[in-house]
Amino acid sequence: MFELPSKIKNYINGEIVEPISKNYFSNINPSTGQEYSVVADSDKADVELATQAAIQAFPEWSTLPHQKRFEYLMKIAELIDKKMDYLAYAESIDNGKPLKLAKRVDIPRASANFRFYATAILHYYSQAHINERTSFNYTFKQPIGVAGCISPWNLPLYLFTWKIAPALAAGCTVVAKPSEITPMTAYLLSEIGIEAGLPKGVLNIVHGYGHKVGQSIIEHPKIKAISFTGGTKTGKTIASTAAPMFKKLSLELGGKNPNIIFADCNYDKMIKTTIQSSFANQGQICLCGSRIFVERKIYDKFKNDFVEKTRSLKVGPPLNEDTQIGAVVSEQHMNKILSYIELAKQEDGTILCGGNRKILDTPYNSGFYIEPTIIEGLHYTCRTNQEEIFGPVVTITPFDTEEEVITMANSVEYGLSATIWTENLTRAHRVAHQLESGIVWINTWLNRDLRTPFGGMKASGVGREGGFKALDFFNEDKNICVDLS
Ligand code: NAD
């Protein structure tokens, strides 16, 4: 057990400061439904202060030798590792996810993000184009300026640092906003920034609501690039403001991902991973496979085994060692998920297991828990199968042919990720090529190599993160041509 701060404040110009309005709102622990801290209710004025600090810091930070930026980022990574247990505890309390998941995935990935981009900047290079003896061109990569980084609540520190680390490595200064629903680890990152000796104004973190703080970041004329991860609807709003201002935009949005299971798959590996890809983090991972398509030959067997394994998942308090499914992030989100389960019933779906809120013993009886839920019998075009639910809810649907399953998989507006299970190598690649997804996993799930491009097609986003692509995003290419004649 650790003591967590009771007041989440802003980090501006190297200092922890109150919001100018002095207003705060409640931060709820989803495992108990009780307030456990308060969050700065910042607004445009705080964003202005943060942006001015970032503008001031930019000339020095952007021209610092790569080796120096590497050292700062490595120091942050080391401090995250040193505080691993504390940060994992904070993430679990703030988000409702099982503590052991935060320890295994979220916090290690946050330090990995800093380490990856600290080292990536040392290997970053640009092109030269040489016209024999007549001219010589080289591409000068210039950090774009102040970058705005906005992230969601499902993987709070993991996704926040996935934006901040490449922006800082590239030489940008940053105004960042975490989700107002899960601000705690972002606040603890400010303390780490101070401890790491990060120069003033290089990283600024402003807390508060999306329509106030987020919108002010998007609208600020001096913020040149926006890296956003969140819902598709918010992404649309952001694009409509930022695009006419000619800002650089990276949008990582929602998903409704297919998990395609052929009869010739490695069954044991598939079923074990499918439990993960359906219900990890209470199904609140943008990459979860929420639409499961199963070749008819093995449909009944799959259904029985999958239901049995899902029923045995332990829903419980996030801090308990044996908990596999923790709380969903908020009461509002819980009600949204439950409303989709009701919708599925109206659409003639059959609930094979789960389907309800789960009430735990005190002190967790007001927490936001939902039983992992499997639904069958729905047409692939119905709303339950088309809209993102983002909870521990999956549908299962049989298929007969490759063509049929590709049509069903591609029928949604989203195109983030897909999983294919088959031992037939030719088919695996053939299907992968036809799926409208930015990421396709074959016989695996959430297998991430940070060097690879990450992002979605269609309504799942614009642009790619990961590897040098993120460094490219935070840089502006300038071609410099020298006449050699
Ligand atoms: P959200 O869109 O409601 O909020 C995301 C962030 O945007 C928050 O910080 C919020 O305060 C801010 N925001 C809200 N309105 C804004 C505005 N007008 N201007 C600027 N910022 C604003 O999303 P959420 O509910 O926090 O997260 C869940 C969504 O995120 C799901 O749709 C999920 O699929 C998606 N997601 C996508 C990825 C990916 O990599 N593609 C990863 C994780 C989550």
Coordinates of C-alpha atoms and ligand atoms in Angstrom, one line a residue:
M1 CA 0.0 0.0 0.0
F2 CA 1.2 3.5 -0.9
E3 CA -0.1 6.9 -0.1
L4 CA -1.2 8.8 -3.2
P5 CA -1.4 12.6 -3.6
S6 CA -4.8 14.0 -2.7
K7 CA -4.6 17.0 -5.1
I8 CA -3.5 16.6 -8.8
K9 CA -2.0 19.8 -10.0
N10 CA -0.5 21.1 -13.2
Y11 CA 3.2 20.9 -14.2
I12 CA 4.1 24.1 -15.9
N13 CA 7.5 25.7 -16.5
G14 CA 9.2 23.1 -14.3
E15 CA 6.9 23.6 -11.3
I16 CA 3.9 21.9 -9.8
V17 CA 1.2 24.6 -9.8
E18 CA -2.4 25.1 -8.9
P19 CA -4.9 25.8 -11.8
I20 CA -5.4 29.6 -12.1
S21 CA -9.1 29.2 -11.3
K22 CA -8.2 27.2 -8.1
N23 CA -11.0 24.9 -9.1
Y24 CA -10.8 21.1 -8.8
F25 CA -13.1 18.2 -9.6
S26 CA -13.5 14.7 -8.1
N27 CA -11.2 11.8 -9.0
I28 CA -13.0 8.5 -8.4
N29 CA -11.5 5.1 -7.5
P30 CA -13.5 2.8 -9.8
S31 CA -12.9 -0.2 -7.6
T32 CA -14.9 1.4 -4.7
G33 CA -16.9 4.2 -6.5
Q34 CA -15.5 6.7 -4.0
E35 CA -13.6 9.9 -4.5
Y36 CA -10.0 9.5 -3.5
S37 CA -8.4 12.7 -4.8
V38 CA -9.2 15.9 -6.7
V39 CA -8.0 17.0 -10.2
A40 CA -7.1 20.5 -11.4
D41 CA -10.0 21.9 -13.4
S42 CA -7.8 23.9 -15.7
D43 CA -8.8 26.0 -18.7
K44 CA -7.5 28.1 -21.5
A45 CA -5.5 30.4 -19.2
D46 CA -3.5 27.4 -17.9
V47 CA -2.9 26.1 -21.4
E48 CA -1.6 29.6 -22.3
L49 CA 0.9 29.6 -19.5
A50 CA 2.0 26.1 -20.4
T51 CA 2.4 27.0 -24.1
Q52 CA 4.4 30.1 -23.3
A53 CA 6.7 28.0 -21.1
A54 CA 7.1 25.5 -24.0
I55 CA 7.8 28.3 -26.5
Q56 CA 10.5 29.7 -24.2
A57 CA 12.1 26.3 -23.7
F58 CA 12.1 25.3 -27.4
P59 CA 15.2 27.0 -28.8
E60 CA 17.5 25.4 -26.3
W61 CA 15.9 22.0 -26.1
S62 CA 15.6 21.7 -29.9
T63 CA 19.3 22.4 -30.4
L64 CA 20.6 20.3 -27.6
P65 CA 22.9 17.5 -28.8
H66 CA 21.0 14.2 -29.2
Q67 CA 23.3 12.7 -26.6
K68 CA 22.0 15.2 -24.0
R69 CA 18.3 14.5 -24.8
F70 CA 19.1 10.8 -24.7
E71 CA 20.5 11.3 -21.1
Y72 CA 17.4 13.1 -19.9
L73 CA 15.0 10.5 -21.3
M74 CA 17.1 7.6 -19.9
K75 CA 17.0 9.3 -16.5
I76 CA 13.2 9.4 -16.7
A77 CA 13.1 5.8 -17.7
E78 CA 15.3 4.8 -14.8
L79 CA 13.1 6.8 -12.3
I80 CA 9.9 5.1 -13.7
D81 CA 11.6 1.7 -13.1
K82 CA 12.7 2.7 -9.6
K83 CA 9.1 3.7 -8.7
M84 CA 7.6 0.7 -10.5
D85 CA 5.5 -0.6 -7.6
Y86 CA 4.3 2.8 -6.6
L87 CA 3.3 3.8 -10.2
A88 CA 1.6 0.4 -10.7
Y89 CA -0.4 0.8 -7.5
A90 CA -1.4 4.3 -8.6
E91 CA -2.5 3.1 -12.0
S92 CA -4.5 0.3 -10.5
I93 CA -6.3 2.6 -8.0
D94 CA -6.9 5.3 -10.7
N95 CA -8.1 3.1 -13.5
G96 CA -9.5 -0.1 -11.8
K97 CA -7.2 -2.4 -13.7
P98 CA -5.7 -5.4 -11.9
L99 CA -2.5 -4.4 -10.1
K100 CA -0.6 -7.3 -11.6
L101 CA -1.5 -6.1 -15.1
A102 CA -0.2 -2.6 -14.3
K103 CA 3.0 -4.1 -13.0
R104 CA 3.4 -6.5 -15.9
V105 CA 2.3 -4.3 -18.8
D106 CA 1.5 -0.6 -18.2
I107 CA 4.5 0.7 -16.2
P108 CA 7.2 -1.4 -17.8
R109 CA 6.0 -0.1 -21.1
A110 CA 6.1 3.5 -19.9
S111 CA 9.8 3.2 -19.1
A112 CA 10.3 1.2 -22.3
N113 CA 8.8 4.1 -24.3
F114 CA 11.3 6.6 -22.9
R115 CA 14.2 4.1 -23.3
F116 CA 13.2 3.3 -26.9
Y117 CA 13.0 6.9 -28.0
A118 CA 16.1 7.9 -26.0
T119 CA 18.1 5.4 -28.0
A120 CA 16.1 5.9 -31.3
I121 CA 17.2 9.5 -31.5
L122 CA 20.8 8.4 -31.5
H123 CA 20.2 6.3 -34.6
Y124 CA 17.9 8.8 -36.4
Y125 CA 19.1 9.8 -39.8
S126 CA 18.0 11.6 -42.9
Q127 CA 18.4 11.1 -46.6
A128 CA 20.7 12.7 -49.2
H129 CA 20.0 12.8 -52.9
I130 CA 23.1 13.4 -55.1
N131 CA 22.9 14.4 -58.8
E132 CA 26.3 13.2 -59.9
R133 CA 28.5 16.4 -60.0
T134 CA 25.7 18.9 -60.5
S135 CA 23.8 19.2 -57.2
F136 CA 23.5 17.8 -53.8
N137 CA 20.3 17.6 -51.7
Y138 CA 19.9 16.7 -48.1
T139 CA 16.9 16.5 -45.9
F140 CA 17.2 18.5 -42.8
K141 CA 14.9 17.3 -40.1
Q142 CA 13.8 20.2 -37.9
P143 CA 11.8 19.7 -34.7
I144 CA 8.3 21.2 -35.4
G145 CA 8.0 23.3 -32.3
V146 CA 5.6 23.0 -29.5
A147 CA 3.6 19.7 -29.7
G148 CA 0.3 18.9 -28.1
C149 CA -0.1 15.4 -26.7
I150 CA -3.6 14.2 -25.6
S151 CA -4.2 10.7 -24.3
P152 CA -7.1 8.5 -23.1
W153 CA -7.8 6.6 -19.9
N154 CA -7.4 2.9 -20.8
L155 CA -3.6 2.7 -20.7
P156 CA -2.9 5.9 -18.9
L157 CA 0.9 6.2 -18.4
Y158 CA 1.6 3.7 -21.3
L159 CA -0.1 5.9 -23.9
F160 CA 0.8 9.2 -22.4
T161 CA 4.5 8.4 -22.6
W162 CA 4.2 6.8 -26.0
K163 CA 3.6 10.4 -27.3
I164 CA 5.7 12.4 -24.9
A165 CA 8.9 10.3 -25.3
P166 CA 9.2 10.7 -29.1
A167 CA 8.1 14.3 -29.0
L168 CA 10.9 15.2 -26.5
A169 CA 13.4 12.9 -28.3
A170 CA 12.7 14.7 -31.6
G171 CA 13.5 18.1 -29.9
C172 CA 9.9 19.4 -29.5
T173 CA 8.7 20.9 -26.3
V174 CA 5.4 19.6 -25.1
V175 CA 2.0 20.6 -23.7
A176 CA 0.3 17.4 -22.7
K177 CA -3.1 16.5 -21.3
P178 CA -3.9 13.1 -19.8
S179 CA -7.5 11.9 -19.5
E180 CA -9.4 13.6 -16.7
I181 CA -10.6 10.2 -15.7
T182 CA -7.1 8.8 -15.0
P183 CA -4.8 11.7 -14.3
M184 CA -2.8 10.2 -11.4
T185 CA 0.3 8.6 -13.1
A186 CA 0.6 11.7 -15.4
Y187 CA 0.8 13.8 -12.2
L188 CA 3.5 11.4 -10.8
L189 CA 5.3 11.8 -14.1
S190 CA 5.6 15.5 -13.4
E191 CA 7.4 14.7 -10.2
I192 CA 9.7 12.4 -12.1
G193 CA 10.4 15.2 -14.7
I194 CA 11.4 17.5 -11.8
E195 CA 13.6 14.7 -10.2
A196 CA 15.2 14.0 -13.6
G197 CA 16.2 17.7 -13.9
L198 CA 14.3 18.2 -17.1
P199 CA 14.8 21.9 -18.1
K200 CA 11.9 24.2 -17.3
G201 CA 9.1 24.3 -19.8
V202 CA 10.3 21.3 -21.9
L203 CA 7.4 19.2 -20.6
N204 CA 4.2 20.8 -19.4
I205 CA 1.2 18.8 -18.2
V206 CA -2.2 20.5 -17.9
H207 CA -5.0 18.6 -16.2
G208 CA -8.7 19.0 -16.8
Y209 CA -11.6 18.3 -19.1
G210 CA -11.3 17.6 -22.8
H211 CA -13.7 20.4 -23.9
K212 CA -11.7 23.0 -21.9
V213 CA -8.0 22.0 -21.7
G214 CA -8.0 19.6 -24.7
Q215 CA -9.8 22.0 -27.0
S216 CA -7.6 24.9 -25.9
I217 CA -4.5 22.9 -26.9
I218 CA -6.0 22.1 -30.2
E219 CA -7.0 25.7 -30.9
H220 CA -3.7 27.3 -29.8
P221 CA -2.0 28.8 -32.8
K222 CA 1.5 28.2 -31.5
I223 CA 1.0 24.5 -31.0
K224 CA 2.1 23.1 -34.3
A225 CA 1.4 19.4 -34.0
I226 CA -1.3 17.4 -32.3
S227 CA -0.8 13.8 -31.3
F228 CA -4.1 12.4 -30.1
T229 CA -5.3 9.0 -28.9
G230 CA -8.9 8.6 -28.0
G231 CA -12.4 8.1 -29.4
T232 CA -13.3 8.5 -33.1
K233 CA -15.9 11.1 -32.3
T234 CA -13.4 13.3 -30.4
G235 CA -10.9 12.7 -33.3
K236 CA -13.4 14.2 -35.7
T237 CA -13.9 17.3 -33.5
I238 CA -10.1 17.7 -33.2
A239 CA -9.6 17.3 -37.0
S240 CA -12.3 19.9 -37.7
T241 CA -10.5 22.5 -35.6
A242 CA -6.9 21.6 -36.3
A243 CA -7.0 20.8 -40.1
P244 CA -8.0 24.4 -41.2
M245 CA -5.1 25.7 -39.0
F246 CA -2.8 23.4 -41.0
K247 CA -1.5 21.6 -37.9
K248 CA 0.2 18.3 -38.2
L249 CA -2.2 15.6 -36.9
S250 CA -1.7 12.1 -35.7
L251 CA -5.0 10.5 -34.7
E252 CA -5.2 7.1 -33.0
L253 CA -8.9 6.3 -32.7
G254 CA -11.4 3.6 -31.9
G255 CA -11.6 0.0 -33.1
K256 CA -14.0 -2.9 -33.5
N257 CA -11.5 -5.6 -34.2
P258 CA -12.1 -9.0 -35.7
N259 CA -10.6 -12.2 -34.3
I260 CA -10.8 -14.8 -37.1
I261 CA -10.4 -18.4 -36.0
F262 CA -10.0 -21.1 -38.7
A263 CA -10.6 -24.8 -37.8
D264 CA -6.9 -25.6 -38.5
C265 CA -5.5 -23.3 -35.8
N266 CA -3.3 -24.3 -32.9
Y267 CA -6.4 -24.7 -30.7
D268 CA -4.9 -24.5 -27.2
K269 CA -2.8 -21.5 -28.0
M270 CA -5.7 -19.8 -29.8
I271 CA -8.2 -20.2 -26.9
K272 CA -5.7 -19.1 -24.3
T273 CA -4.9 -16.0 -26.3
T274 CA -8.5 -15.3 -27.2
I275 CA -9.4 -15.1 -23.5
Q276 CA -6.7 -12.4 -23.3
S277 CA -7.7 -10.6 -26.4
S278 CA -11.3 -10.5 -25.3
F279 CA -11.1 -9.5 -21.7
A280 CA -7.6 -8.1 -20.8
N281 CA -7.9 -4.8 -19.0
Q282 CA -11.7 -5.4 -18.8
G283 CA -11.8 -5.4 -22.6
Q284 CA -10.7 -1.7 -22.6
I285 CA -7.8 -2.0 -25.0
C286 CA -8.3 -0.5 -28.4
L287 CA -6.8 -3.6 -29.9
C288 CA -9.1 -6.1 -28.1
G289 CA -10.8 -8.5 -30.6
S290 CA -14.4 -7.9 -29.8
R291 CA -15.9 -9.7 -32.8
I292 CA -14.9 -13.3 -32.8
F293 CA -15.5 -15.2 -36.1
V294 CA -15.2 -19.0 -35.8
E295 CA -15.1 -21.5 -38.7
R296 CA -18.3 -23.5 -38.4
K297 CA -16.5 -26.9 -38.1
I298 CA -15.2 -26.0 -34.7
Y299 CA -17.9 -23.5 -33.6
D300 CA -19.7 -25.6 -31.0
K301 CA -16.5 -26.9 -29.5
F302 CA -15.1 -23.4 -29.3
K303 CA -18.3 -22.0 -27.9
N304 CA -18.4 -24.6 -25.1
D305 CA -14.7 -24.2 -24.2
F306 CA -14.7 -20.4 -24.4
V307 CA -17.8 -20.0 -22.3
E308 CA -16.4 -22.4 -19.7
K309 CA -13.1 -20.5 -19.5
T310 CA -14.7 -17.1 -19.4
R311 CA -17.0 -18.2 -16.5
S312 CA -14.0 -19.2 -14.5
L313 CA -12.4 -15.7 -14.8
K314 CA -12.2 -14.1 -11.4
V315 CA -13.8 -10.7 -11.2
G316 CA -12.6 -8.9 -8.1
P317 CA -10.8 -5.9 -6.4
P318 CA -7.9 -4.8 -8.6
L319 CA -5.4 -5.1 -5.8
N320 CA -6.1 -8.7 -5.1
E321 CA -3.5 -11.1 -6.4
D322 CA -6.0 -13.6 -7.9
T323 CA -8.1 -10.9 -9.7
Q324 CA -8.2 -11.4 -13.5
I325 CA -11.0 -8.8 -14.3
G326 CA -10.9 -5.6 -12.3
A327 CA -13.3 -2.6 -12.4
V328 CA -14.2 -0.7 -15.6
V329 CA -13.0 2.8 -15.5
S330 CA -16.1 4.8 -14.4
E331 CA -19.8 4.6 -13.6
Q332 CA -20.7 6.4 -16.9
H333 CA -18.6 3.9 -18.9
M334 CA -20.1 0.9 -17.0
N335 CA -23.6 2.2 -17.8
K336 CA -22.6 2.5 -21.5
I337 CA -21.4 -1.1 -21.6
L338 CA -24.5 -2.4 -19.8
S339 CA -26.7 -0.5 -22.3
Y340 CA -24.9 -2.3 -25.2
I341 CA -25.7 -5.6 -23.5
E342 CA -29.4 -4.6 -23.4
L343 CA -29.1 -3.5 -27.1
A344 CA -27.7 -6.9 -28.0
K345 CA -30.8 -8.6 -26.3
Q346 CA -33.1 -6.3 -28.3
E347 CA -31.2 -7.3 -31.5
D348 CA -32.0 -10.9 -30.7
G349 CA -28.6 -11.8 -29.3
T350 CA -28.3 -14.7 -26.8
I351 CA -26.1 -14.0 -23.7
L352 CA -24.1 -17.1 -23.2
C353 CA -22.4 -15.9 -20.1
G354 CA -22.1 -12.8 -18.0
G355 CA -24.3 -9.9 -19.0
N356 CA -24.6 -8.2 -15.7
R357 CA -23.0 -5.7 -13.3
K358 CA -21.3 -7.6 -10.5
I359 CA -21.7 -6.4 -7.0
L360 CA -18.7 -7.3 -4.8
D361 CA -18.6 -7.3 -1.0
T362 CA -17.9 -4.1 1.0
P363 CA -15.9 -1.9 0.6
Y364 CA -16.1 -2.7 -3.1
N365 CA -19.9 -2.9 -3.3
S366 CA -20.2 0.5 -5.1
G367 CA -17.4 -0.3 -7.6
F368 CA -17.9 -0.6 -11.3
Y369 CA -17.6 -4.3 -12.1
I370 CA -19.1 -6.2 -15.1
E371 CA -19.1 -9.9 -15.7
P372 CA -17.2 -10.9 -18.8
T373 CA -19.9 -11.4 -21.4
I374 CA -20.2 -13.5 -24.6
I375 CA -23.1 -13.0 -27.0
E376 CA -24.1 -15.1 -30.0
G377 CA -26.8 -15.1 -32.6
L378 CA -26.3 -11.5 -33.8
H379 CA -26.1 -10.5 -37.5
Y380 CA -22.7 -9.0 -38.3
T381 CA -24.4 -5.7 -39.5
C382 CA -26.3 -5.0 -36.2
R383 CA -25.2 -2.1 -34.0
T384 CA -23.8 -4.4 -31.3
N385 CA -21.4 -5.8 -34.0
Q386 CA -20.7 -2.4 -35.6
E387 CA -20.2 0.0 -32.7
E388 CA -17.3 0.1 -30.3
I389 CA -18.3 -1.1 -26.8
F390 CA -14.9 -1.0 -25.2
G391 CA -15.7 -3.3 -22.3
P392 CA -15.6 -7.0 -21.4
V393 CA -18.1 -7.9 -24.1
V394 CA -17.5 -10.0 -27.2
T395 CA -19.8 -11.5 -29.8
I396 CA -19.2 -14.9 -31.5
T397 CA -20.3 -15.7 -35.1
P398 CA -19.8 -18.8 -37.2
F399 CA -18.5 -18.6 -40.8
D400 CA -18.1 -21.1 -43.7
T401 CA -15.7 -19.5 -46.2
E402 CA -12.8 -17.2 -46.3
E403 CA -14.7 -14.7 -48.5
E404 CA -17.6 -14.6 -46.0
V405 CA -15.4 -13.9 -43.0
I406 CA -13.4 -11.2 -44.9
T407 CA -16.7 -9.5 -45.8
M408 CA -17.9 -9.6 -42.2
A409 CA -14.5 -8.5 -40.8
N410 CA -14.3 -5.5 -43.1
S411 CA -17.9 -4.5 -42.6
V412 CA -17.3 -2.0 -39.8
E413 CA -16.3 1.7 -40.1
Y414 CA -13.1 0.9 -38.1
G415 CA -9.8 -0.6 -39.2
L416 CA -7.4 -0.7 -36.3
S417 CA -6.3 -4.3 -35.8
A418 CA -7.2 -7.9 -36.6
T419 CA -6.1 -11.4 -35.5
I420 CA -6.0 -14.5 -37.6
W421 CA -5.7 -18.0 -36.3
T422 CA -4.6 -20.7 -38.8
E423 CA -1.7 -23.0 -39.3
N424 CA -2.1 -22.6 -43.1
L425 CA 0.6 -20.1 -44.0
T426 CA -0.7 -19.2 -47.4
R427 CA -4.2 -18.6 -46.2
A428 CA -2.9 -16.5 -43.2
H429 CA -1.1 -14.1 -45.6
R430 CA -3.9 -14.1 -48.2
V431 CA -6.5 -13.1 -45.6
A432 CA -4.1 -10.6 -43.9
H433 CA -3.6 -8.8 -47.2
Q434 CA -7.4 -8.4 -47.6
L435 CA -8.2 -7.1 -44.1
E436 CA -8.8 -3.4 -43.8
S437 CA -6.7 -3.0 -40.6
G438 CA -3.5 -1.1 -39.8
I439 CA -2.2 -4.1 -37.8
V440 CA -2.8 -7.8 -38.4
W441 CA -1.6 -10.4 -35.9
I442 CA -1.2 -14.0 -37.1
N443 CA -1.4 -16.6 -34.3
T444 CA -0.7 -14.0 -31.7
W445 CA -2.2 -10.9 -30.2
L446 CA -0.8 -7.6 -28.7
N447 CA 2.6 -8.7 -29.8
R448 CA 4.3 -5.3 -30.1
D449 CA 7.7 -4.4 -31.5
L450 CA 8.1 -0.7 -30.9
R451 CA 9.9 -0.3 -34.2
T452 CA 6.8 -1.2 -36.3
P453 CA 4.2 1.3 -37.6
F454 CA 1.2 1.4 -35.3
G455 CA -2.1 2.9 -36.3
G456 CA -5.5 2.4 -37.9
M457 CA -7.2 2.6 -41.3
K458 CA -10.7 4.1 -41.9
A459 CA -12.3 5.6 -38.8
S460 CA -9.5 4.2 -36.6
G461 CA -7.2 7.0 -37.4
V462 CA -4.8 9.0 -39.5
G463 CA -1.0 8.5 -39.5
R464 CA 1.2 5.9 -37.8
E465 CA 3.1 6.0 -34.5
G466 CA 6.1 3.8 -33.6
G467 CA 9.7 3.6 -34.5
F468 CA 11.1 6.5 -36.6
K469 CA 7.6 7.3 -37.8
A470 CA 6.9 9.1 -34.5
L471 CA 10.2 11.0 -34.8
D472 CA 9.2 12.0 -38.3
F473 CA 5.9 13.2 -37.1
F474 CA 7.5 15.6 -34.6
N475 CA 9.9 16.9 -37.2
E476 CA 9.4 18.9 -40.3
D477 CA 11.4 17.8 -43.4
K478 CA 13.3 20.6 -45.1
N479 CA 15.1 19.8 -48.3
I480 CA 18.4 21.8 -48.8
C481 CA 19.9 21.8 -52.2
V482 CA 23.4 22.8 -53.0
D483 CA 24.6 23.5 -56.6
L484 CA 27.9 21.7 -57.1
S485 CA 28.6 23.0 -60.6
Ligands
NAD1 P1 -12.0 10.4 -25.5 O1 -11.9 10.7 -27.0 O2 -13.2 10.7 -24.8 O3 -10.9 11.2 -24.7 C1 -9.5 11.1 -25.1 C2 -8.8 12.4 -24.6 O4 -9.3 13.5 -25.4 C3 -9.0 12.7 -23.2 O5 -7.9 13.2 -22.6 C4 -10.1 13.8 -23.3 O6 -10.1 14.7 -22.2 C5 -9.7 14.5 -24.5 N1 -10.7 15.3 -25.2 C6 -12.1 15.2 -25.2 N2 -12.7 16.1 -25.9 C7 -11.7 16.9 -26.5 C8 -11.7 18.0 -27.4 N3 -12.8 18.5 -27.8 N4 -10.5 18.5 -27.7 C9 -9.3 17.9 -27.3 N5 -9.3 16.9 -26.4 C10 -10.4 16.3 -26.0 O7 -11.5 8.9 -25.4 P2 -11.5 8.0 -24.1 O8 -12.9 7.7 -23.7 O9 -10.6 8.7 -23.1 O10 -10.7 6.7 -24.6 C11 -11.4 5.6 -25.2 C12 -11.2 5.7 -26.7 O11 -9.8 5.7 -27.0 C13 -11.7 4.4 -27.4 O12 -12.5 4.8 -28.5 C14 -10.5 3.6 -27.7 O13 -10.6 2.8 -28.8 C15 -9.6 4.8 -28.1 N6 -8.2 4.3 -28.0 C16 -7.5 4.2 -29.2 C17 -6.2 3.8 -29.2 C18 -5.4 3.6 -30.4 O14 -4.2 3.5 -30.4 N7 -6.0 3.7 -31.6 C19 -5.6 3.4 -28.0 C20 -6.3 3.6 -26.8 C21 -7.6 4.0 -26.8

